[in-house]
Rosetta silent file (secondary structure, phi, psi, omega in degrees, C-alpha in Angstrom):
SEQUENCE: XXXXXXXXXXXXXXXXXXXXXXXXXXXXXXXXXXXXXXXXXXXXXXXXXXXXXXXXXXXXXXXXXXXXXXXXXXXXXXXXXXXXXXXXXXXXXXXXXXXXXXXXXXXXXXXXXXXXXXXXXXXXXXXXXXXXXXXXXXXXXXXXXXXXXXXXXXXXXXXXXXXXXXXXXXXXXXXXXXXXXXXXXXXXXXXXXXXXXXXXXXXXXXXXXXXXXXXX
SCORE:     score description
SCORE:     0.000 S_00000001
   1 L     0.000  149.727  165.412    0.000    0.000    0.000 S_00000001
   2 L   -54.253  154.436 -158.204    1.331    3.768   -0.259 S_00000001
   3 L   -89.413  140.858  175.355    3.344    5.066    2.189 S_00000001
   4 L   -93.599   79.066  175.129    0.802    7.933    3.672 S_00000001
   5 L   -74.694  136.261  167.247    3.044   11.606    3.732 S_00000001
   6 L   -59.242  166.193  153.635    1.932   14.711    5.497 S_00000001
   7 L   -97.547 -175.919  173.065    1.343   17.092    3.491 S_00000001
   8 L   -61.111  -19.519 -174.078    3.094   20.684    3.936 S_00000001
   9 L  -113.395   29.550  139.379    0.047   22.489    5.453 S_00000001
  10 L   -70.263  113.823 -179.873   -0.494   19.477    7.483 S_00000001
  11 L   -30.259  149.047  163.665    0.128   19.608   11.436 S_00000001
  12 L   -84.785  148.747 -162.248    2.818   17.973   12.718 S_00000001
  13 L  -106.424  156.775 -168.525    1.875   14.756   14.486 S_00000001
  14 L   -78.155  136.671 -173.732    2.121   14.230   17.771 S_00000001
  15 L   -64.838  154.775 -177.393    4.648   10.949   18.899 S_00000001
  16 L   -68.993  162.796  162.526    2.263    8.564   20.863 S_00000001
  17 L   -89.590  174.556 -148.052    2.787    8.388   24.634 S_00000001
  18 L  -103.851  170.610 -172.656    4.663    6.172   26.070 S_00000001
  19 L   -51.839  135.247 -171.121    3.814    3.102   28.009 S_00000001
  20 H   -85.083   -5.914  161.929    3.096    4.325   31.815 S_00000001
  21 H  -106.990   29.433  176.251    5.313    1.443   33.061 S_00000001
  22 H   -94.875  -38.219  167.230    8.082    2.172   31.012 S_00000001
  23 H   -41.584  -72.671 -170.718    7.817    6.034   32.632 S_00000001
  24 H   -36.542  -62.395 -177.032    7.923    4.556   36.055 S_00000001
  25 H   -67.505    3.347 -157.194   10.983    2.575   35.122 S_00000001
  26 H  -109.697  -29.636 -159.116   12.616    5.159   33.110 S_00000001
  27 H   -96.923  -33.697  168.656   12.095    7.924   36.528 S_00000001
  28 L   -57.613  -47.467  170.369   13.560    5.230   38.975 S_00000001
  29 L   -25.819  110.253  167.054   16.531    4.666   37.254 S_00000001
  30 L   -59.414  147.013 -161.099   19.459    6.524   39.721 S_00000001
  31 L   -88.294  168.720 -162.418   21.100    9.347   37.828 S_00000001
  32 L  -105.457  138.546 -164.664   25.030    8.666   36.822 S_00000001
  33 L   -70.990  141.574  178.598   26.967   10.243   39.754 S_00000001
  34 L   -67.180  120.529 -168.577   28.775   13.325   38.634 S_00000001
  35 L   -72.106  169.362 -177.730   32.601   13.244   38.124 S_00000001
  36 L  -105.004  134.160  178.770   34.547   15.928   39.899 S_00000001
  37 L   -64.921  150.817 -162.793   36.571   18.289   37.520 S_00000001
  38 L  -111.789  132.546  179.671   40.152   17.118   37.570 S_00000001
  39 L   -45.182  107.134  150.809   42.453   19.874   39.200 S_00000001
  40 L     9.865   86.785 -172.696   44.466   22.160   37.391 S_00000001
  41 L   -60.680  144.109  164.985   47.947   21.021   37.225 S_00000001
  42 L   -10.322  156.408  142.563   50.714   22.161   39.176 S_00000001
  43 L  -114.078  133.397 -170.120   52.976   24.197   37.216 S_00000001
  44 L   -76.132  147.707  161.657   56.655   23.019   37.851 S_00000001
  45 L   -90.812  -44.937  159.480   59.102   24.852   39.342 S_00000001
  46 L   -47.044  141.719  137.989   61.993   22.339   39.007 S_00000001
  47 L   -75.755  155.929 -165.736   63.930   21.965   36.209 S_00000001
  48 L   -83.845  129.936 -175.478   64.014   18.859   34.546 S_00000001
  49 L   -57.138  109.501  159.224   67.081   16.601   35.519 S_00000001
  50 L   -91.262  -20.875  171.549   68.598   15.573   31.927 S_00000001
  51 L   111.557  -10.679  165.246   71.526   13.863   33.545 S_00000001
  52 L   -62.990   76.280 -161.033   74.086   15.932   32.061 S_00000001
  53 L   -22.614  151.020  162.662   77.131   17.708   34.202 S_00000001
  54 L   -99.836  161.384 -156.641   77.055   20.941   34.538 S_00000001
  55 L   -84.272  134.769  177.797   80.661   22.646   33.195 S_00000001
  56 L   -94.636  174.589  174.984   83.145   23.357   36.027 S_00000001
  57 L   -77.318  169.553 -174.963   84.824   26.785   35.945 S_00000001
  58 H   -50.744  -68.474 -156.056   88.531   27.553   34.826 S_00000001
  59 H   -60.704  -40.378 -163.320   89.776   28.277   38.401 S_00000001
  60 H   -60.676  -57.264  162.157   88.374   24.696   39.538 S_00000001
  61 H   -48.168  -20.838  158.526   90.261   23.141   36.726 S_00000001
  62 H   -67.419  -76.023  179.917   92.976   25.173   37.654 S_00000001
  63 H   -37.159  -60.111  175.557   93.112   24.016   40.905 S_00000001
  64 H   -50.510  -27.966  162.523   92.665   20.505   39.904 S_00000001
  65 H   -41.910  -59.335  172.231   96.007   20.598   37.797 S_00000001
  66 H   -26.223  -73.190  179.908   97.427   22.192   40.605 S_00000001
  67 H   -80.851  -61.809 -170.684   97.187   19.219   43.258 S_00000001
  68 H   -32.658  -57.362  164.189   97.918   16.731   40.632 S_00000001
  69 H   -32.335  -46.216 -148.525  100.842   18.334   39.793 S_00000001
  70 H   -95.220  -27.505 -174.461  101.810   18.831   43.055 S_00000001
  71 H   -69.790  -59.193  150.131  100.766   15.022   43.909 S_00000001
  72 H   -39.156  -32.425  177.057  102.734   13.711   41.203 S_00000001
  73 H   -99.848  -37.486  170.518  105.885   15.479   41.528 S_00000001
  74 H   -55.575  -42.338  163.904  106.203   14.866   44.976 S_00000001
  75 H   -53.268  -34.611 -151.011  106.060   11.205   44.566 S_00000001
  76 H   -83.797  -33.858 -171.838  108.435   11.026   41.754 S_00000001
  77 H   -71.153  -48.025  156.339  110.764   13.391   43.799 S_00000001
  78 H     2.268  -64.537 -147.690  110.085   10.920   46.644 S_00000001
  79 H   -75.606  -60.173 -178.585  111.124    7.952   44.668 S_00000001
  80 H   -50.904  -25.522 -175.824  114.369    9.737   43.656 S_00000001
  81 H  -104.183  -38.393  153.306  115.682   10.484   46.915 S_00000001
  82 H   -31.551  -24.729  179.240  114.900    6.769   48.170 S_00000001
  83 H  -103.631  -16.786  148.778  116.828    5.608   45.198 S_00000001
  84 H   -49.736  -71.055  164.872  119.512    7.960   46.047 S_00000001
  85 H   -29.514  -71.838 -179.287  119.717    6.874   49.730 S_00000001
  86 H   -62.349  -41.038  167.025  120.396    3.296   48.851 S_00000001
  87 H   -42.920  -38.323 -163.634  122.858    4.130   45.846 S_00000001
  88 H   -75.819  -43.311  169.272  124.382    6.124   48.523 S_00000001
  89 H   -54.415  -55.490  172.254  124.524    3.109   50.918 S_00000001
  90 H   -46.427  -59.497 -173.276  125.630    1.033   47.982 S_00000001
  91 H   -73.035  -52.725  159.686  128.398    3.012   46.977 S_00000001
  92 H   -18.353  -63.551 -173.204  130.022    3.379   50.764 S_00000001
  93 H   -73.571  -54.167 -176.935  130.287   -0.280   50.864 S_00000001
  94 H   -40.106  -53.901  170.699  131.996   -0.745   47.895 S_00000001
  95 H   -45.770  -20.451 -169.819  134.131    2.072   48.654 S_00000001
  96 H   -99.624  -46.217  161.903  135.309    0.247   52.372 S_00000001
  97 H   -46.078  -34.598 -165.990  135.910   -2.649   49.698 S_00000001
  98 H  -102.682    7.799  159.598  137.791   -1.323   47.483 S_00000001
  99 H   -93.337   -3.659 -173.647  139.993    0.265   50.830 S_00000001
 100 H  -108.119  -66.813  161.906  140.235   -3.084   52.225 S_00000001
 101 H    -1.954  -69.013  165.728  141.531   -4.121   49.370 S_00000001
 102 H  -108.691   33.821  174.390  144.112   -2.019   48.625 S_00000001
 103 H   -85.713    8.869 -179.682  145.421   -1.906   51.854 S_00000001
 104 H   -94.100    1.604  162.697  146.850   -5.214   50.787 S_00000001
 105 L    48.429   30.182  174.438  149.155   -3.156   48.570 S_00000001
 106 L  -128.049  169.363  171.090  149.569   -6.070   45.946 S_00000001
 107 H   -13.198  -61.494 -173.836  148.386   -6.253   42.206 S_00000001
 108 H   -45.324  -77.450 -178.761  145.363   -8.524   43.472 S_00000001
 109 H   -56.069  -41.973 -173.406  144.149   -5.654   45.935 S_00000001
 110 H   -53.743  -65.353 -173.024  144.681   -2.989   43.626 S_00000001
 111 H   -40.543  -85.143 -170.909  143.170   -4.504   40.791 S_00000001
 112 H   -42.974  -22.848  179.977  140.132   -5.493   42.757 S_00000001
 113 H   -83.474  -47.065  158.832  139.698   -1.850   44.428 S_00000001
 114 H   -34.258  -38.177  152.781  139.880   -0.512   40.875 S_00000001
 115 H   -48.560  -58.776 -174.265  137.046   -2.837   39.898 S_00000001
 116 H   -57.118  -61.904 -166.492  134.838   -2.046   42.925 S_00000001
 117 H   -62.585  -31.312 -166.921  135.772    1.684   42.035 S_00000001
 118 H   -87.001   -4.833  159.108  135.024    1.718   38.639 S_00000001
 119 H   -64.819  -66.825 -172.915  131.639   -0.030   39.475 S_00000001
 120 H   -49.109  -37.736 -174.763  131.151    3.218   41.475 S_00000001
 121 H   -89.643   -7.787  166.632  131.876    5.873   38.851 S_00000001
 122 H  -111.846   12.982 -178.667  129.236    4.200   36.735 S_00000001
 123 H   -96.663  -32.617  176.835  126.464    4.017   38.972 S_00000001
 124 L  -133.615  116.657  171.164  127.566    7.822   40.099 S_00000001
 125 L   -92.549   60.840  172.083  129.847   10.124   37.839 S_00000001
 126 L   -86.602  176.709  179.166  130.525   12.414   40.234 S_00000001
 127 L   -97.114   -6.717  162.315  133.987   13.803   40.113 S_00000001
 128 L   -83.736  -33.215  176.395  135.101   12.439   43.343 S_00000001
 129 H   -51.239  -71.901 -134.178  134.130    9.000   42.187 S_00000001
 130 H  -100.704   -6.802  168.337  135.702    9.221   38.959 S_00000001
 131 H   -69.074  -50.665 -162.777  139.094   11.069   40.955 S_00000001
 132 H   -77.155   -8.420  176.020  139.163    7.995   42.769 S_00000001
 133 H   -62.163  -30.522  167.934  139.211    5.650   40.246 S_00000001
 134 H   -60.248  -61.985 -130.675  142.025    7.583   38.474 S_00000001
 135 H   -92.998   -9.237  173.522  143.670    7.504   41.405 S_00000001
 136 H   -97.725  -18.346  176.060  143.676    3.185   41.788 S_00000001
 137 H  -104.504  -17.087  145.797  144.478    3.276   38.439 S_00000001
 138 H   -54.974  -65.240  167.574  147.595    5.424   38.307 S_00000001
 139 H   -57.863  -43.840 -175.785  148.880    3.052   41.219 S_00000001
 140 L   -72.064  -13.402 -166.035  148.417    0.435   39.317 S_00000001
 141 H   -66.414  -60.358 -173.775  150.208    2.076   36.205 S_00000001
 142 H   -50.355  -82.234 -155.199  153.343    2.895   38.571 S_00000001
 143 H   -79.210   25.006 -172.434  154.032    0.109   40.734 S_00000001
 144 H  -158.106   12.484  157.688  152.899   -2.539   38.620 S_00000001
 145 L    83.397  -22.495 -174.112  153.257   -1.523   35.419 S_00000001
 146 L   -89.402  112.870  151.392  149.327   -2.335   34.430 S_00000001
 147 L    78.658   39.151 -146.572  146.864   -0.241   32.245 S_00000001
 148 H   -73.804  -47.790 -162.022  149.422    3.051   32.096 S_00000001
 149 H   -64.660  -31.351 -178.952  147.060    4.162   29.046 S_00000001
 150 H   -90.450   -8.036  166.406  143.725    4.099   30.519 S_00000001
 151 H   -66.309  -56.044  164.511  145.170    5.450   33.686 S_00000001
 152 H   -24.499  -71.592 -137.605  146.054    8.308   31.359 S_00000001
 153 H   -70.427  -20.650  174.472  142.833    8.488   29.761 S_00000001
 154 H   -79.276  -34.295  171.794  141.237    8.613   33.360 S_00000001
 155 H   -39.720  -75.344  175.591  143.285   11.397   34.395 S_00000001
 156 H   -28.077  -83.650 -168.703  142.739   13.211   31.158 S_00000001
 157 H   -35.589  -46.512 -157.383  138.476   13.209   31.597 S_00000001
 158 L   -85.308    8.783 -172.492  138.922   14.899   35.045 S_00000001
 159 L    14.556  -75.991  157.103  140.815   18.012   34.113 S_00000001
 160 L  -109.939   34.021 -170.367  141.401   20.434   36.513 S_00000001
 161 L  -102.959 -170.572  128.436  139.058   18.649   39.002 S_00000001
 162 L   129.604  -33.649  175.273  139.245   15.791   40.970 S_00000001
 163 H    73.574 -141.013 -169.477  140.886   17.754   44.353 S_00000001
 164 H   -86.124  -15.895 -171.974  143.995   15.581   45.795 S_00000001
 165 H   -69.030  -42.451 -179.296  143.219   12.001   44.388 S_00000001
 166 H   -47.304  -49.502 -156.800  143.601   14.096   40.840 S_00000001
 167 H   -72.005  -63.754  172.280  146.631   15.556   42.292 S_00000001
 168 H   -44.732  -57.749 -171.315  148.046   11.872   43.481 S_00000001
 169 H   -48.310  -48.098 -172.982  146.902   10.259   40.456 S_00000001
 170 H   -95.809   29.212  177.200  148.760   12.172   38.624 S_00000001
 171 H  -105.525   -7.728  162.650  152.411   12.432   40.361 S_00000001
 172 H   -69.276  -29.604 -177.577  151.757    8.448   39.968 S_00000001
 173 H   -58.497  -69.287 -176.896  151.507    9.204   36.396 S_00000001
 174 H   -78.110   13.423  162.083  155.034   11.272   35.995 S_00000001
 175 H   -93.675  -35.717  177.807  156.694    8.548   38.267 S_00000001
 176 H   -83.365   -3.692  162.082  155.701    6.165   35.748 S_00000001
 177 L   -84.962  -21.748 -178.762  156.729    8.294   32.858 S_00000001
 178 L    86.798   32.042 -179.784  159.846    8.898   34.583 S_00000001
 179 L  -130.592  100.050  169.994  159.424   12.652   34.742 S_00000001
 180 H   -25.808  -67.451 -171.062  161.240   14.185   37.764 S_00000001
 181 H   -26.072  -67.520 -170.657  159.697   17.373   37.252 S_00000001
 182 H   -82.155  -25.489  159.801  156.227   16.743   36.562 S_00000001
 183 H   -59.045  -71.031  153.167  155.960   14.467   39.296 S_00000001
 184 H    -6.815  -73.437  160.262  157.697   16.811   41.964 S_00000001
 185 H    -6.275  -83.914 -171.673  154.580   19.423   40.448 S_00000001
 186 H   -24.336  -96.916  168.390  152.432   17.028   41.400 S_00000001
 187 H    -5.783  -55.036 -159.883  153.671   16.151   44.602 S_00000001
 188 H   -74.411  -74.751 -150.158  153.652   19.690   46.137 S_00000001
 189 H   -71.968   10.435  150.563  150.176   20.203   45.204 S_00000001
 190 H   -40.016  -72.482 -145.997  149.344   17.013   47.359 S_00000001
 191 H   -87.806   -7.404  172.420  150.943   17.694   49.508 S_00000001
 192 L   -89.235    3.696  163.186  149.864   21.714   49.988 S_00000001
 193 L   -98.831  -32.493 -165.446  145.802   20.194   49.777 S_00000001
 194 L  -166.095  111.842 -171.490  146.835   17.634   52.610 S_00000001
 195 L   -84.895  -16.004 -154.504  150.318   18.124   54.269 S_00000001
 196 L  -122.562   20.779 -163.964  150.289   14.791   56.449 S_00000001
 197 L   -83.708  171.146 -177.193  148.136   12.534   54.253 S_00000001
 198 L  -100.486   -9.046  160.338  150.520    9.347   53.395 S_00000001
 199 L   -60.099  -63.747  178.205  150.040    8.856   49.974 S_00000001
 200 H   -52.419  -28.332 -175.756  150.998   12.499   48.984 S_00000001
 201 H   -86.460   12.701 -169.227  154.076   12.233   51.417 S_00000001
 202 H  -105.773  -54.861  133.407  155.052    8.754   49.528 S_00000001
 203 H    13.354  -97.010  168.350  154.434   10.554   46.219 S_00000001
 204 H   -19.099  -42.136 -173.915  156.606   13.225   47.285 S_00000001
 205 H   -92.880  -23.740 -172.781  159.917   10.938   48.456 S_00000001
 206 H   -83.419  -27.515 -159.383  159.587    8.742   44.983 S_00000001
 207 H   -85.790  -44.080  166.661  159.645   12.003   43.100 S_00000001
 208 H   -34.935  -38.850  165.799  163.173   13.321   45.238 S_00000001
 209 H   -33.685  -81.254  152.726  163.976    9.976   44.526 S_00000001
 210 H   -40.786  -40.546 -175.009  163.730   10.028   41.342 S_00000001
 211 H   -63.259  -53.171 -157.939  165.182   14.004   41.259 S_00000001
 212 L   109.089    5.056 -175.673  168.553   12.562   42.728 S_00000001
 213 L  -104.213   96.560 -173.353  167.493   14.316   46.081 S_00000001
 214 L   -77.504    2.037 -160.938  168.568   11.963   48.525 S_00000001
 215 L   -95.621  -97.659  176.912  168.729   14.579   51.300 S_00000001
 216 L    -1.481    0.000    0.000  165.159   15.299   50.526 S_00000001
């Protein structure tokens, strides 16, 4: 059948009512509880951690050099005078060795105090070290004829240094060259560094000796 349209100058029609016990059930029905408006947020004050360092200043990094530096060099200087100390220890005994030695006044002792010594001048080049080593090696040149050239050559290194073993070594030198003179030289300035030591006075009698001055 046709579908039945208002027309335009037709009323509009009214929807039917509704059942009265769907009203009832429709007015019982509890109402949906209201939510509470959610609070404004905070607004932060903190800044946000990123985890990053912040940069220290110049002077801190200054500073920090500073004691390192200071930490560091003190150890190292540390270490050096501990390694001194015992060198220093070291070299003593050798030195009472290489005097025990040649207080035995033969080849044997010399030789071995000359060893001991020359062990000494290369753990320390100091110029008393390296006088005495001249100076055991000059004795050996003289009375025993052994190593005249490197006795030389020790001599030679220490130039005007070296104090009286320099002086001894070398009137041991010009006894074994045979030179009155230069020995004599020698001698005196031994014996005007150390009038009563007994080397410089033996020194001294070998070179009159030599000289022809038997008074002397």
């Amino acid at each position: 059948s046709p579908v039945s349209r208002a027309a335009a100058d037709e009323p509009t029609r009214r929807p039917a009512e509704l059942d009265p016990q769907i009203s009832a059930e429709i007015g019982s029905r509890p109402s949906s509880p209201q939510l509470p408006a959610e609070p404004p947020r905070a607004r932060r004050t903190k800044s946000i951690d990123t985890g990053t360092r912040r940069g220290r200043s110049r002077l801190a990094i200054a500073a920090w050099i500073v004691v390192g530096a200071g930490v560091i060099g003190g150890g190292v200087f540390a270490g050096f005078q501990i390694r001194q100390l015992r060198l220093d220890k070291q070299i003593a005994a050798a030195r009472e060795q290489a005097v025990s030695l040649a207080k035995a006044d033969t080849w044997r002792g010399w030789a071995g105090a000359r060893d001991r010594l020359a062990g000494i001048a290369r753990a320390s080049a100091t110029v008393n070290n390296r006088a005495a080593l001249a100076r055991a090696r000059a004795v050996l040149a003289y009375e025993f004829g052994d190593g005249v050239a490197d006795a030389k050559a020790a001599l030679a290194e220490l130039g005007a240094e070296g104090g009286l073993d320099a002086e001894i070594a070398a009137a041991y030198l010009a006894l074994a060259d045979v030179d009155a003179k230069a020995a004599s030289s020698a001698a005196e300035r031994a014996l005007a560094r150390a009038p009563a030591d007994a080397a410089a006075l033996y020194v001294a009698g070998q070179a009159a000796l030599l000289a022809g001055d038997l008074e002397a």
